[in-house]
CSV table of C-alpha atoms in Angstrom, one decimal:
chain,number,residue,atom,x,y,z
M,1,UNK,CA,112.3,76.5,185.3
M,2,UNK,CA,111.1,78.9,182.6
M,3,UNK,CA,107.4,79.7,182.2
M,4,UNK,CA,105.5,78.4,179.2
M,5,UNK,CA,105.5,80.8,176.3
M,6,UNK,CA,101.7,80.6,176.1
M,7,UNK,CA,101.3,81.5,179.7
M,8,UNK,CA,103.6,84.5,179.4
M,9,UNK,CA,101.6,85.8,176.4
M,10,UNK,CA,98.4,86.1,178.4
M,11,UNK,CA,99.9,87.4,181.7
M,12,UNK,CA,99.8,91.2,182.3
M,13,UNK,CA,100.9,93.5,185.1
M,14,UNK,CA,98.1,93.8,187.6
M,15,UNK,CA,99.0,97.4,188.3
M,16,UNK,CA,99.0,98.9,184.8
M,17,UNK,CA,98.0,95.9,182.5
M,18,UNK,CA,101.1,96.1,180.4
M,19,UNK,CA,102.8,92.9,179.1
M,20,UNK,CA,105.4,91.1,181.3
M,21,UNK,CA,108.9,90.0,180.3
M,22,UNK,CA,110.3,86.8,181.7
M,23,UNK,CA,113.7,87.0,183.6
M,24,UNK,CA,114.0,83.5,184.9
M,25,UNK,CA,117.7,83.2,184.1
M,26,UNK,CA,118.5,85.6,186.9
M,27,UNK,CA,119.4,84.5,190.4
M,28,UNK,CA,115.9,85.2,191.6
M,29,UNK,CA,113.4,84.6,188.8
M,30,UNK,CA,110.8,87.3,188.2
M,31,UNK,CA,108.5,88.8,185.7
M,32,UNK,CA,109.2,92.4,184.7
M,33,UNK,CA,106.5,94.9,183.7
M,34,UNK,CA,107.1,96.5,180.3
M,35,UNK,CA,105.1,99.6,181.2
M,36,UNK,CA,107.1,102.8,180.9
M,37,UNK,CA,105.9,104.3,184.1
M,38,UNK,CA,105.5,101.1,186.1
M,39,UNK,CA,108.3,98.5,185.7
M,40,UNK,CA,107.4,96.4,188.7
M,41,UNK,CA,109.2,93.1,189.1
M,42,UNK,CA,107.0,90.2,190.3
M,43,UNK,CA,108.6,87.2,191.9
M,44,UNK,CA,108.3,83.6,190.5
M,45,UNK,CA,108.3,81.1,193.3
M,46,UNK,CA,108.5,77.4,192.6
M,47,UNK,CA,107.6,78.1,189.0
M,48,UNK,CA,104.4,80.1,189.9
M,49,UNK,CA,104.2,83.9,189.2
M,50,UNK,CA,103.2,85.9,192.3
M,51,UNK,CA,101.2,88.7,190.6
M,52,UNK,CA,100.5,90.7,193.7
M,53,UNK,CA,101.4,94.4,193.7
M,54,UNK,CA,102.3,94.2,197.4
M,55,UNK,CA,104.9,91.4,196.6
M,56,UNK,CA,106.4,93.3,193.6
M,57,UNK,CA,109.8,94.9,193.7
M,58,UNK,CA,109.9,98.6,192.7
M,59,UNK,CA,112.3,99.6,189.9
M,60,UNK,CA,115.6,101.1,190.9
């Protein structure tokens, strides 16, 4: 289930405060940080973004 557009507009990466991109079409839905030096991927579980740096996946 995709996130509401209004919600995505106000969410930001907790690590660097850059905007997030929605990637819910993937096998595991997540929000990707758009920051050049950050790029963390935050999981979305049951339609709820988990914006905890400890839960984020590091970019490869």
